[in-house]
């Protein structure tokens, strides 16, 4: 292992090239990347379904497209694939109670009994505690090892709580911003 120096002169440890070391370092490094917490919902066989996700990002504005990564073993993988539709609810800090319910398969029956919900014209569950909700039509699935990358064309945007603080996930804990501070570059 060798050390490099950052612009400030502090040591930056490098990682050996062995695959297991890189994979461990990758997992450790990704824990330090703050991510917005989203609740992905759909309606499958006339039942509402949902899962928590942090691997969500914008792909393009023309056409408006979101990317959502879903593990192939998650029940939502097949549901989104079959229905061809999903909704991305970007959660506010007030929605933190939904995380445990939607992250735990043994609590599946409680999922839409917790929190405030509305249903869109298309039948998507919309979380009233979301900052914003994006209704999406599945445009493409890209297979990547353990996950499917769902590309969804946004068909409608709803702003239930655009003024609320976002729920963030970093280093295996949930956080929220008390205030947004703008730093000029």
C-alpha atoms as a PDB file:
ATOM      1  CA  UNK A   1       0.000   0.000   0.000  1.00  0.00           C
ATOM      2  CA  UNK A   2       1.256   3.447  -0.851  1.00  0.00           C
ATOM      3  CA  UNK A   3       0.174   6.882   0.345  1.00  0.00           C
ATOM      4  CA  UNK A   4      -0.610   9.942  -1.723  1.00  0.00           C
ATOM      5  CA  UNK A   5      -0.946  13.528  -0.571  1.00  0.00           C
ATOM      6  CA  UNK A   6      -4.049  15.635  -1.037  1.00  0.00           C
ATOM      7  CA  UNK A   7      -3.950  19.283  -2.064  1.00  0.00           C
ATOM      8  CA  UNK A   8      -3.788  20.200   1.634  1.00  0.00           C
ATOM      9  CA  UNK A   9      -0.894  17.825   2.254  1.00  0.00           C
ATOM     10  CA  UNK A  10      -2.777  15.288   4.365  1.00  0.00           C
ATOM     11  CA  UNK A  11      -2.227  11.600   3.697  1.00  0.00           C
ATOM     12  CA  UNK A  12      -4.753   9.793   1.517  1.00  0.00           C
ATOM     13  CA  UNK A  13      -4.371   6.041   1.963  1.00  0.00           C
ATOM     14  CA  UNK A  14      -4.539   4.105  -1.275  1.00  0.00           C
ATOM     15  CA  UNK A  15      -6.080   0.675  -1.602  1.00  0.00           C
ATOM     16  CA  UNK A  16      -4.408  -2.430  -2.995  1.00  0.00           C
ATOM     17  CA  UNK A  17      -5.752  -3.646  -6.321  1.00  0.00           C
ATOM     18  CA  UNK A  18      -6.970  -6.983  -4.961  1.00  0.00           C
ATOM     19  CA  UNK A  19     -10.666  -7.252  -5.770  1.00  0.00           C
ATOM     20  CA  UNK A  20     -11.791  -7.947  -2.184  1.00  0.00           C
ATOM     21  CA  UNK A  21      -9.888  -4.925  -0.899  1.00  0.00           C
ATOM     22  CA  UNK A  22     -11.370  -2.686  -3.568  1.00  0.00           C
ATOM     23  CA  UNK A  23     -14.883  -4.002  -2.896  1.00  0.00           C
ATOM     24  CA  UNK A  24     -14.507  -3.387   0.863  1.00  0.00           C
ATOM     25  CA  UNK A  25     -13.060   0.081   0.256  1.00  0.00           C
ATOM     26  CA  UNK A  26     -15.884   0.809  -2.193  1.00  0.00           C
ATOM     27  CA  UNK A  27     -18.555  -0.111   0.367  1.00  0.00           C
ATOM     28  CA  UNK A  28     -16.820   2.012   2.985  1.00  0.00           C
ATOM     29  CA  UNK A  29     -16.485   4.939   0.612  1.00  0.00           C
ATOM     30  CA  UNK A  30     -20.115   4.757  -0.544  1.00  0.00           C
ATOM     31  CA  UNK A  31     -21.263   4.935   3.092  1.00  0.00           C
ATOM     32  CA  UNK A  32     -19.798   8.451   3.087  1.00  0.00           C
ATOM     33  CA  UNK A  33     -21.809   9.594   0.072  1.00  0.00           C
ATOM     34  CA  UNK A  34     -24.976  11.274   1.372  1.00  0.00           C
ATOM     35  CA  UNK A  35     -28.077  10.279  -0.571  1.00  0.00           C
ATOM     36  CA  UNK A  36     -31.670  11.378  -0.621  1.00  0.00           C
ATOM     37  CA  UNK A  37     -34.097   8.741   0.636  1.00  0.00           C
ATOM     38  CA  UNK A  38     -36.840   7.777  -1.791  1.00  0.00           C
ATOM     39  CA  UNK A  39     -39.875   5.548  -1.497  1.00  0.00           C
ATOM     40  CA  UNK A  40     -40.531   3.788  -4.799  1.00  0.00           C
ATOM     41  CA  UNK A  41     -44.177   2.766  -5.183  1.00  0.00           C
ATOM     42  CA  UNK A  42     -46.281   0.978  -7.753  1.00  0.00           C
ATOM     43  CA  UNK A  43     -49.626  -0.751  -8.104  1.00  0.00           C
ATOM     44  CA  UNK A  44     -49.345  -4.430  -9.028  1.00  0.00           C
ATOM     45  CA  UNK A  45     -52.359  -6.751  -9.279  1.00  0.00           C
ATOM     46  CA  UNK A  46     -54.514  -3.991  -7.742  1.00  0.00           C
ATOM     47  CA  UNK A  47     -52.301  -3.828  -4.638  1.00  0.00           C
ATOM     48  CA  UNK A  48     -50.032  -0.972  -3.627  1.00  0.00           C
ATOM     49  CA  UNK A  49     -46.378  -1.911  -3.156  1.00  0.00           C
ATOM     50  CA  UNK A  50     -43.277   0.028  -2.146  1.00  0.00           C
ATOM     51  CA  UNK A  51     -39.606  -0.061  -1.240  1.00  0.00           C
ATOM     52  CA  UNK A  52     -36.991   2.358   0.125  1.00  0.00           C
ATOM     53  CA  UNK A  53     -34.184   3.337  -2.266  1.00  0.00           C
ATOM     54  CA  UNK A  54     -31.213   5.684  -2.210  1.00  0.00           C
ATOM     55  CA  UNK A  55     -29.915   4.765  -5.671  1.00  0.00           C
ATOM     56  CA  UNK A  56     -32.091   7.278  -7.548  1.00  0.00           C
ATOM     57  CA  UNK A  57     -30.872  10.062  -9.809  1.00  0.00           C
ATOM     58  CA  UNK A  58     -31.823  12.311 -12.687  1.00  0.00           C
ATOM     59  CA  UNK A  59     -30.697  11.132 -16.117  1.00  0.00           C
ATOM     60  CA  UNK A  60     -31.976  13.831 -18.463  1.00  0.00           C
ATOM     61  CA  UNK A  61     -34.370  16.752 -18.728  1.00  0.00           C
ATOM     62  CA  UNK A  62     -35.295  16.051 -22.367  1.00  0.00           C
ATOM     63  CA  UNK A  63     -37.170  13.831 -21.965  1.00  0.00           C
ATOM     64  CA  UNK A  64     -37.428  14.042 -18.158  1.00  0.00           C
ATOM     65  CA  UNK A  65     -35.971  10.716 -17.012  1.00  0.00           C
ATOM     66  CA  UNK A  66     -35.048   9.191 -13.640  1.00  0.00           C
ATOM     67  CA  UNK A  67     -32.824   6.220 -12.886  1.00  0.00           C
ATOM     68  CA  UNK A  68     -33.699   3.802 -10.060  1.00  0.00           C
ATOM     69  CA  UNK A  69     -31.525   0.806  -9.136  1.00  0.00           C
ATOM     70  CA  UNK A  70     -33.379  -2.225  -7.754  1.00  0.00           C
ATOM     71  CA  UNK A  71     -31.892  -5.500  -6.539  1.00  0.00           C
ATOM     72  CA  UNK A  72     -33.140  -8.463  -8.577  1.00  0.00           C
ATOM     73  CA  UNK A  73     -34.117 -10.291  -5.359  1.00  0.00           C
ATOM     74  CA  UNK A  74     -36.393  -7.451  -4.207  1.00  0.00           C
ATOM     75  CA  UNK A  75     -40.084  -8.133  -4.817  1.00  0.00           C
ATOM     76  CA  UNK A  76     -40.391  -4.669  -6.429  1.00  0.00           C
ATOM     77  CA  UNK A  77     -38.066  -5.724  -9.258  1.00  0.00           C
ATOM     78  CA  UNK A  78     -40.653  -7.995 -10.871  1.00  0.00           C
ATOM     79  CA  UNK A  79     -43.549  -5.693 -10.026  1.00  0.00           C
ATOM     80  CA  UNK A  80     -42.024  -2.699 -11.808  1.00  0.00           C
ATOM     81  CA  UNK A  81     -40.963  -4.911 -14.695  1.00  0.00           C
ATOM     82  CA  UNK A  82     -44.525  -6.268 -15.093  1.00  0.00           C
ATOM     83  CA  UNK A  83     -46.487  -3.048 -14.576  1.00  0.00           C
ATOM     84  CA  UNK A  84     -44.125  -0.792 -16.508  1.00  0.00           C
ATOM     85  CA  UNK A  85     -44.862   2.071 -14.103  1.00  0.00           C
ATOM     86  CA  UNK A  86     -43.579   3.385 -10.801  1.00  0.00           C
ATOM     87  CA  UNK A  87     -43.539   6.496  -8.653  1.00  0.00           C
ATOM     88  CA  UNK A  88     -40.487   8.005  -6.938  1.00  0.00           C
ATOM     89  CA  UNK A  89     -41.458   9.756  -3.683  1.00  0.00           C
ATOM     90  CA  UNK A  90     -38.537  11.857  -2.374  1.00  0.00           C
ATOM     91  CA  UNK A  91     -39.005  11.686   1.389  1.00  0.00           C
ATOM     92  CA  UNK A  92     -38.977  14.565   3.835  1.00  0.00           C
ATOM     93  CA  UNK A  93     -37.528  14.243   7.339  1.00  0.00           C
ATOM     94  CA  UNK A  94     -41.076  13.821   8.670  1.00  0.00           C
ATOM     95  CA  UNK A  95     -41.379  10.554   6.741  1.00  0.00           C
ATOM     96  CA  UNK A  96     -38.539   8.782   8.575  1.00  0.00           C
ATOM     97  CA  UNK A  97     -41.080   6.497  10.298  1.00  0.00           C
ATOM     98  CA  UNK A  98     -41.917   5.000   6.890  1.00  0.00           C
ATOM     99  CA  UNK A  99     -38.349   3.796   6.357  1.00  0.00           C
ATOM    100  CA  UNK A 100     -38.470   0.894   8.826  1.00  0.00           C
ATOM    101  CA  UNK A 101     -41.914  -0.192   7.662  1.00  0.00           C
ATOM    102  CA  UNK A 102     -40.946  -0.219   3.971  1.00  0.00           C
ATOM    103  CA  UNK A 103     -37.462  -1.695   4.556  1.00  0.00           C
ATOM    104  CA  UNK A 104     -38.725  -4.704   6.482  1.00  0.00           C
ATOM    105  CA  UNK A 105     -40.566  -7.414   4.516  1.00  0.00           C
ATOM    106  CA  UNK A 106     -42.120  -8.782   7.726  1.00  0.00           C
ATOM    107  CA  UNK A 107     -43.982  -5.450   8.073  1.00  0.00           C
ATOM    108  CA  UNK A 108     -45.422  -5.562   4.540  1.00  0.00           C
ATOM    109  CA  UNK A 109     -49.048  -5.505   5.808  1.00  0.00           C
ATOM    110  CA  UNK A 110     -48.395  -2.199   7.650  1.00  0.00           C
ATOM    111  CA  UNK A 111     -46.886  -0.357   4.700  1.00  0.00           C
ATOM    112  CA  UNK A 112     -49.772   1.717   3.433  1.00  0.00           C
ATOM    113  CA  UNK A 113     -51.448   1.833   6.857  1.00  0.00           C
ATOM    114  CA  UNK A 114     -48.582   4.074   8.051  1.00  0.00           C
ATOM    115  CA  UNK A 115     -48.310   7.699   6.933  1.00  0.00           C
ATOM    116  CA  UNK A 116     -50.628   9.793   4.788  1.00  0.00           C
ATOM    117  CA  UNK A 117     -51.315   8.596   1.244  1.00  0.00           C
ATOM    118  CA  UNK A 118     -53.184   9.728  -1.818  1.00  0.00           C
ATOM    119  CA  UNK A 119     -53.601   7.878  -5.070  1.00  0.00           C
ATOM    120  CA  UNK A 120     -52.781   9.469  -8.413  1.00  0.00           C
ATOM    121  CA  UNK A 121     -55.052   9.267 -11.445  1.00  0.00           C
ATOM    122  CA  UNK A 122     -52.867   6.375 -12.647  1.00  0.00           C
ATOM    123  CA  UNK A 123     -53.263   4.532  -9.319  1.00  0.00           C
ATOM    124  CA  UNK A 124     -49.798   5.217  -7.917  1.00  0.00           C
ATOM    125  CA  UNK A 125     -49.493   5.624  -4.154  1.00  0.00           C
ATOM    126  CA  UNK A 126     -48.319   9.208  -3.485  1.00  0.00           C
ATOM    127  CA  UNK A 127     -46.769   9.864  -0.079  1.00  0.00           C
ATOM    128  CA  UNK A 128     -48.166  13.075   1.436  1.00  0.00           C
ATOM    129  CA  UNK A 129     -44.902  13.429   3.415  1.00  0.00           C
ATOM    130  CA  UNK A 130     -42.777  13.505   0.256  1.00  0.00           C
ATOM    131  CA  UNK A 131     -40.995  16.640  -0.917  1.00  0.00           C
ATOM    132  CA  UNK A 132     -41.852  15.715  -4.485  1.00  0.00           C
ATOM    133  CA  UNK A 133     -43.271  12.677  -6.282  1.00  0.00           C
ATOM    134  CA  UNK A 134     -42.412  11.672  -9.844  1.00  0.00           C
ATOM    135  CA  UNK A 135     -44.761   9.362 -11.725  1.00  0.00           C
ATOM    136  CA  UNK A 136     -42.757   7.360 -14.264  1.00  0.00           C
ATOM    137  CA  UNK A 137     -43.343   5.089 -17.241  1.00  0.00           C
ATOM    138  CA  UNK A 138     -40.664   2.413 -17.520  1.00  0.00           C
ATOM    139  CA  UNK A 139     -38.617   3.193 -20.627  1.00  0.00           C
ATOM    140  CA  UNK A 140     -35.778   0.682 -20.280  1.00  0.00           C
ATOM    141  CA  UNK A 141     -34.132  -1.817 -17.931  1.00  0.00           C
ATOM    142  CA  UNK A 142     -30.360  -2.188 -17.971  1.00  0.00           C
ATOM    143  CA  UNK A 143     -29.084  -5.401 -16.364  1.00  0.00           C
ATOM    144  CA  UNK A 144     -26.053  -4.932 -14.155  1.00  0.00           C
ATOM    145  CA  UNK A 145     -24.980  -7.945 -12.088  1.00  0.00           C
ATOM    146  CA  UNK A 146     -27.185  -8.047  -8.938  1.00  0.00           C
ATOM    147  CA  UNK A 147     -29.339  -5.078  -9.921  1.00  0.00           C
ATOM    148  CA  UNK A 148     -31.593  -3.770 -12.634  1.00  0.00           C
ATOM    149  CA  UNK A 149     -31.272  -0.119 -13.584  1.00  0.00           C
ATOM    150  CA  UNK A 150     -34.784   1.125 -14.306  1.00  0.00           C
ATOM    151  CA  UNK A 151     -34.983   4.184 -16.552  1.00  0.00           C
ATOM    152  CA  UNK A 152     -38.325   5.893 -16.075  1.00  0.00           C
ATOM    153  CA  UNK A 153     -39.720   8.685 -18.226  1.00  0.00           C
ATOM    154  CA  UNK A 154     -41.427  11.156 -15.921  1.00  0.00           C
ATOM    155  CA  UNK A 155     -45.090  11.618 -16.847  1.00  0.00           C
ATOM    156  CA  UNK A 156     -46.228  13.774 -13.909  1.00  0.00           C
ATOM    157  CA  UNK A 157     -44.639  15.695 -11.014  1.00  0.00           C
ATOM    158  CA  UNK A 158     -46.463  16.394  -7.737  1.00  0.00           C
ATOM    159  CA  UNK A 159     -45.096  18.611  -4.937  1.00  0.00           C
ATOM    160  CA  UNK A 160     -46.789  17.528  -1.686  1.00  0.00           C
ATOM    161  CA  UNK A 161     -44.262  19.184   0.686  1.00  0.00           C
ATOM    162  CA  UNK A 162     -41.743  21.131  -1.393  1.00  0.00           C
ATOM    163  CA  UNK A 163     -40.979  23.365   1.594  1.00  0.00           C
ATOM    164  CA  UNK A 164     -39.977  20.512   3.956  1.00  0.00           C
ATOM    165  CA  UNK A 165     -36.442  19.355   4.828  1.00  0.00           C
ATOM    166  CA  UNK A 166     -35.155  16.302   2.916  1.00  0.00           C
ATOM    167  CA  UNK A 167     -34.401  12.966   4.562  1.00  0.00           C
ATOM    168  CA  UNK A 168     -30.792  11.906   3.903  1.00  0.00           C
ATOM    169  CA  UNK A 169     -28.903   8.652   4.417  1.00  0.00           C
ATOM    170  CA  UNK A 170     -25.177   8.540   5.160  1.00  0.00           C
ATOM    171  CA  UNK A 171     -22.887   6.224   7.117  1.00  0.00           C
ATOM    172  CA  UNK A 172     -25.747   3.835   7.962  1.00  0.00           C
ATOM    173  CA  UNK A 173     -27.831   6.571   9.616  1.00  0.00           C
ATOM    174  CA  UNK A 174     -30.601   8.942   8.649  1.00  0.00           C
ATOM    175  CA  UNK A 175     -30.022  12.681   8.740  1.00  0.00           C
ATOM    176  CA  UNK A 176     -31.842  15.851   7.799  1.00  0.00           C
ATOM    177  CA  UNK A 177     -30.860  19.391   7.060  1.00  0.00           C
ATOM    178  CA  UNK A 178     -31.949  22.004   9.579  1.00  0.00           C
ATOM    179  CA  UNK A 179     -31.196  24.726   7.084  1.00  0.00           C
ATOM    180  CA  UNK A 180     -29.769  24.995   3.605  1.00  0.00           C
ATOM    181  CA  UNK A 181     -26.583  27.042   3.579  1.00  0.00           C
ATOM    182  CA  UNK A 182     -25.418  28.366   0.230  1.00  0.00           C
ATOM    183  CA  UNK A 183     -21.675  28.473  -0.326  1.00  0.00           C
ATOM    184  CA  UNK A 184     -20.436  30.619  -3.182  1.00  0.00           C
ATOM    185  CA  UNK A 185     -17.701  29.045  -5.276  1.00  0.00           C
END
